[in-house]
Amino acid sequence: MDVSITSETRGDSTVVHVSGEIDVYTAPLLREQLDEYISQGRHHLVVDLGGVSFMASTGLGVLVGRLKLVRVTNGTLRLVCSSERILSVFSITGLDKVFQIFPSVD
């Protein structure tokens, strides 16, 4: 399955909507898109994982890497996720304590 990535601006934040599966094949696309936003000076990112049905470790690596990048510029990377399946991946890895995770974009 492919991944779909769209974005919108809300105030000083860029909301990145992701849907599909984030695996070894699609994680590089997510990384490229997030890197593009960061290079454009968008340092407050909200990654909406509401449409994500599967997340592999490569996807987690992309998110952790981008979090480190935006923190260098006092930026933020917040996640939106309400799927128990995806939330359990963050919980099992302890990343639920690293990321701010919210149930909705609002």
PDB file of C-alpha atoms in Angstrom:
ATOM      1  CA  MET A   1       0.000   0.000   0.000  1.00  0.00           C
ATOM      2  CA  ASP A   2       1.124   3.525  -0.722  1.00  0.00           C
ATOM      3  CA  VAL A   3       1.350   6.454   1.621  1.00  0.00           C
ATOM      4  CA  SER A   4      -0.420   9.772   1.098  1.00  0.00           C
ATOM      5  CA  ILE A   5       0.988  12.983   2.563  1.00  0.00           C
ATOM      6  CA  THR A   6      -0.785  16.352   2.478  1.00  0.00           C
ATOM      7  CA  SER A   7      -0.366  19.467   4.572  1.00  0.00           C
ATOM      8  CA  GLU A   8      -2.057  22.623   5.719  1.00  0.00           C
ATOM      9  CA  THR A   9      -0.935  25.650   7.685  1.00  0.00           C
ATOM     10  CA  ARG A  10      -2.623  26.479  10.977  1.00  0.00           C
ATOM     11  CA  GLY A  11      -1.149  29.565  12.576  1.00  0.00           C
ATOM     12  CA  ASP A  12       2.587  29.012  12.916  1.00  0.00           C
ATOM     13  CA  SER A  13       2.219  25.237  12.645  1.00  0.00           C
ATOM     14  CA  THR A  14       2.260  22.981   9.608  1.00  0.00           C
ATOM     15  CA  VAL A  15      -0.157  20.084   9.946  1.00  0.00           C
ATOM     16  CA  VAL A  16       1.034  17.083   7.945  1.00  0.00           C
ATOM     17  CA  HIS A  17      -1.707  14.543   7.267  1.00  0.00           C
ATOM     18  CA  VAL A  18      -0.373  11.043   6.649  1.00  0.00           C
ATOM     19  CA  SER A  19      -2.415   8.038   5.565  1.00  0.00           C
ATOM     20  CA  GLY A  20      -1.577   4.526   4.465  1.00  0.00           C
ATOM     21  CA  GLU A  21       1.269   2.346   5.646  1.00  0.00           C
ATOM     22  CA  ILE A  22       4.627   3.681   6.822  1.00  0.00           C
ATOM     23  CA  ASP A  23       7.151   0.947   6.148  1.00  0.00           C
ATOM     24  CA  VAL A  24      10.624   0.494   4.708  1.00  0.00           C
ATOM     25  CA  TYR A  25       9.347   1.534   1.260  1.00  0.00           C
ATOM     26  CA  THR A  26       7.265   4.581   2.214  1.00  0.00           C
ATOM     27  CA  ALA A  27       9.226   5.967   5.192  1.00  0.00           C
ATOM     28  CA  PRO A  28      11.748   7.706   2.881  1.00  0.00           C
ATOM     29  CA  LEU A  29       8.861   9.621   1.269  1.00  0.00           C
ATOM     30  CA  LEU A  30       7.712  10.816   4.674  1.00  0.00           C
ATOM     31  CA  ARG A  31      11.277  11.793   5.608  1.00  0.00           C
ATOM     32  CA  GLU A  32      11.728  13.753   2.364  1.00  0.00           C
ATOM     33  CA  GLN A  33       8.465  15.627   2.834  1.00  0.00           C
ATOM     34  CA  LEU A  34       9.165  16.518   6.478  1.00  0.00           C
ATOM     35  CA  ASP A  35      12.718  17.577   5.573  1.00  0.00           C
ATOM     36  CA  GLU A  36      11.308  19.844   2.876  1.00  0.00           C
ATOM     37  CA  TYR A  37       9.012  21.573   5.372  1.00  0.00           C
ATOM     38  CA  ILE A  38      11.891  21.988   7.834  1.00  0.00           C
ATOM     39  CA  SER A  39      14.184  23.413   5.132  1.00  0.00           C
ATOM     40  CA  GLN A  40      11.426  25.937   4.304  1.00  0.00           C
ATOM     41  CA  GLY A  41      11.623  27.181   7.893  1.00  0.00           C
ATOM     42  CA  ARG A  42       8.559  25.370   9.157  1.00  0.00           C
ATOM     43  CA  HIS A  43       9.796  24.312  12.568  1.00  0.00           C
ATOM     44  CA  HIS A  44       6.464  23.638  14.280  1.00  0.00           C
ATOM     45  CA  LEU A  45       5.094  20.433  12.803  1.00  0.00           C
ATOM     46  CA  VAL A  46       2.008  18.453  13.707  1.00  0.00           C
ATOM     47  CA  VAL A  47       2.049  15.006  12.117  1.00  0.00           C
ATOM     48  CA  ASP A  48      -1.483  13.625  11.893  1.00  0.00           C
ATOM     49  CA  LEU A  49      -1.247   9.827  11.850  1.00  0.00           C
ATOM     50  CA  GLY A  50      -5.023   9.395  11.879  1.00  0.00           C
ATOM     51  CA  GLY A  51      -5.038   7.666   8.504  1.00  0.00           C
ATOM     52  CA  VAL A  52      -2.037   5.429   9.171  1.00  0.00           C
ATOM     53  CA  SER A  53      -2.909   1.740   9.310  1.00  0.00           C
ATOM     54  CA  PHE A  54       0.610   0.394   9.902  1.00  0.00           C
ATOM     55  CA  MET A  55       3.859   1.858  11.228  1.00  0.00           C
ATOM     56  CA  ALA A  56       7.176   0.005  11.009  1.00  0.00           C
ATOM     57  CA  SER A  57      10.332   0.866  12.908  1.00  0.00           C
ATOM     58  CA  THR A  58      11.611   2.808   9.904  1.00  0.00           C
ATOM     59  CA  GLY A  59       8.684   5.196  10.305  1.00  0.00           C
ATOM     60  CA  LEU A  60       9.499   5.650  13.967  1.00  0.00           C
ATOM     61  CA  GLY A  61      13.087   6.403  13.016  1.00  0.00           C
ATOM     62  CA  VAL A  62      11.958   9.100  10.588  1.00  0.00           C
ATOM     63  CA  LEU A  63       9.831  10.769  13.268  1.00  0.00           C
ATOM     64  CA  VAL A  64      12.586  10.636  15.901  1.00  0.00           C
ATOM     65  CA  GLY A  65      15.098  12.067  13.436  1.00  0.00           C
ATOM     66  CA  ARG A  66      12.832  14.941  12.451  1.00  0.00           C
ATOM     67  CA  LEU A  67      12.080  15.655  16.123  1.00  0.00           C
ATOM     68  CA  LYS A  68      15.817  16.058  16.717  1.00  0.00           C
ATOM     69  CA  LEU A  69      16.095  18.393  13.706  1.00  0.00           C
ATOM     70  CA  VAL A  70      13.321  20.752  14.785  1.00  0.00           C
ATOM     71  CA  ARG A  71      14.488  20.827  18.411  1.00  0.00           C
ATOM     72  CA  VAL A  72      17.801  22.331  17.256  1.00  0.00           C
ATOM     73  CA  THR A  73      15.831  25.417  16.147  1.00  0.00           C
ATOM     74  CA  ASN A  74      13.540  25.407  19.216  1.00  0.00           C
ATOM     75  CA  GLY A  75      10.833  23.896  17.050  1.00  0.00           C
ATOM     76  CA  THR A  76       8.282  21.225  17.893  1.00  0.00           C
ATOM     77  CA  LEU A  77       7.024  18.020  16.360  1.00  0.00           C
ATOM     78  CA  ARG A  78       3.744  16.815  17.795  1.00  0.00           C
ATOM     79  CA  LEU A  79       1.799  13.742  16.800  1.00  0.00           C
ATOM     80  CA  VAL A  80      -1.918  13.179  16.387  1.00  0.00           C
ATOM     81  CA  CYS A  81      -3.056   9.602  16.785  1.00  0.00           C
ATOM     82  CA  SER A  82      -6.094   7.883  18.210  1.00  0.00           C
ATOM     83  CA  SER A  83      -5.541   4.391  16.781  1.00  0.00           C
ATOM     84  CA  GLU A  84      -4.801   1.937  19.580  1.00  0.00           C
ATOM     85  CA  ARG A  85      -2.766  -0.152  17.159  1.00  0.00           C
ATOM     86  CA  ILE A  86      -0.430   2.724  16.277  1.00  0.00           C
ATOM     87  CA  LEU A  87      -0.373   4.103  19.834  1.00  0.00           C
ATOM     88  CA  SER A  88       0.778   0.708  21.097  1.00  0.00           C
ATOM     89  CA  VAL A  89       3.861   0.951  18.856  1.00  0.00           C
ATOM     90  CA  PHE A  90       4.806   4.205  20.581  1.00  0.00           C
ATOM     91  CA  SER A  91       4.038   2.746  24.002  1.00  0.00           C
ATOM     92  CA  ILE A  92       6.032  -0.467  23.505  1.00  0.00           C
ATOM     93  CA  THR A  93       9.085   1.482  22.326  1.00  0.00           C
ATOM     94  CA  GLY A  94       8.808   4.112  25.060  1.00  0.00           C
ATOM     95  CA  LEU A  95       8.415   6.839  22.450  1.00  0.00           C
ATOM     96  CA  ASP A  96       5.105   7.869  23.995  1.00  0.00           C
ATOM     97  CA  LYS A  97       7.284   9.601  26.600  1.00  0.00           C
ATOM     98  CA  VAL A  98       9.390  11.343  23.922  1.00  0.00           C
ATOM     99  CA  PHE A  99       6.592  12.674  21.707  1.00  0.00           C
ATOM    100  CA  GLN A 100       3.613  14.771  22.619  1.00  0.00           C
ATOM    101  CA  ILE A 101       0.695  12.722  21.273  1.00  0.00           C
ATOM    102  CA  PHE A 102      -2.796  14.181  20.961  1.00  0.00           C
ATOM    103  CA  PRO A 103      -6.123  12.516  20.020  1.00  0.00           C
ATOM    104  CA  SER A 104      -7.068  15.200  17.459  1.00  0.00           C
ATOM    105  CA  VAL A 105      -5.497  18.002  15.450  1.00  0.00           C
ATOM    106  CA  ASP A 106      -7.529  20.610  17.320  1.00  0.00           C
TER     107      ASP A 106
END
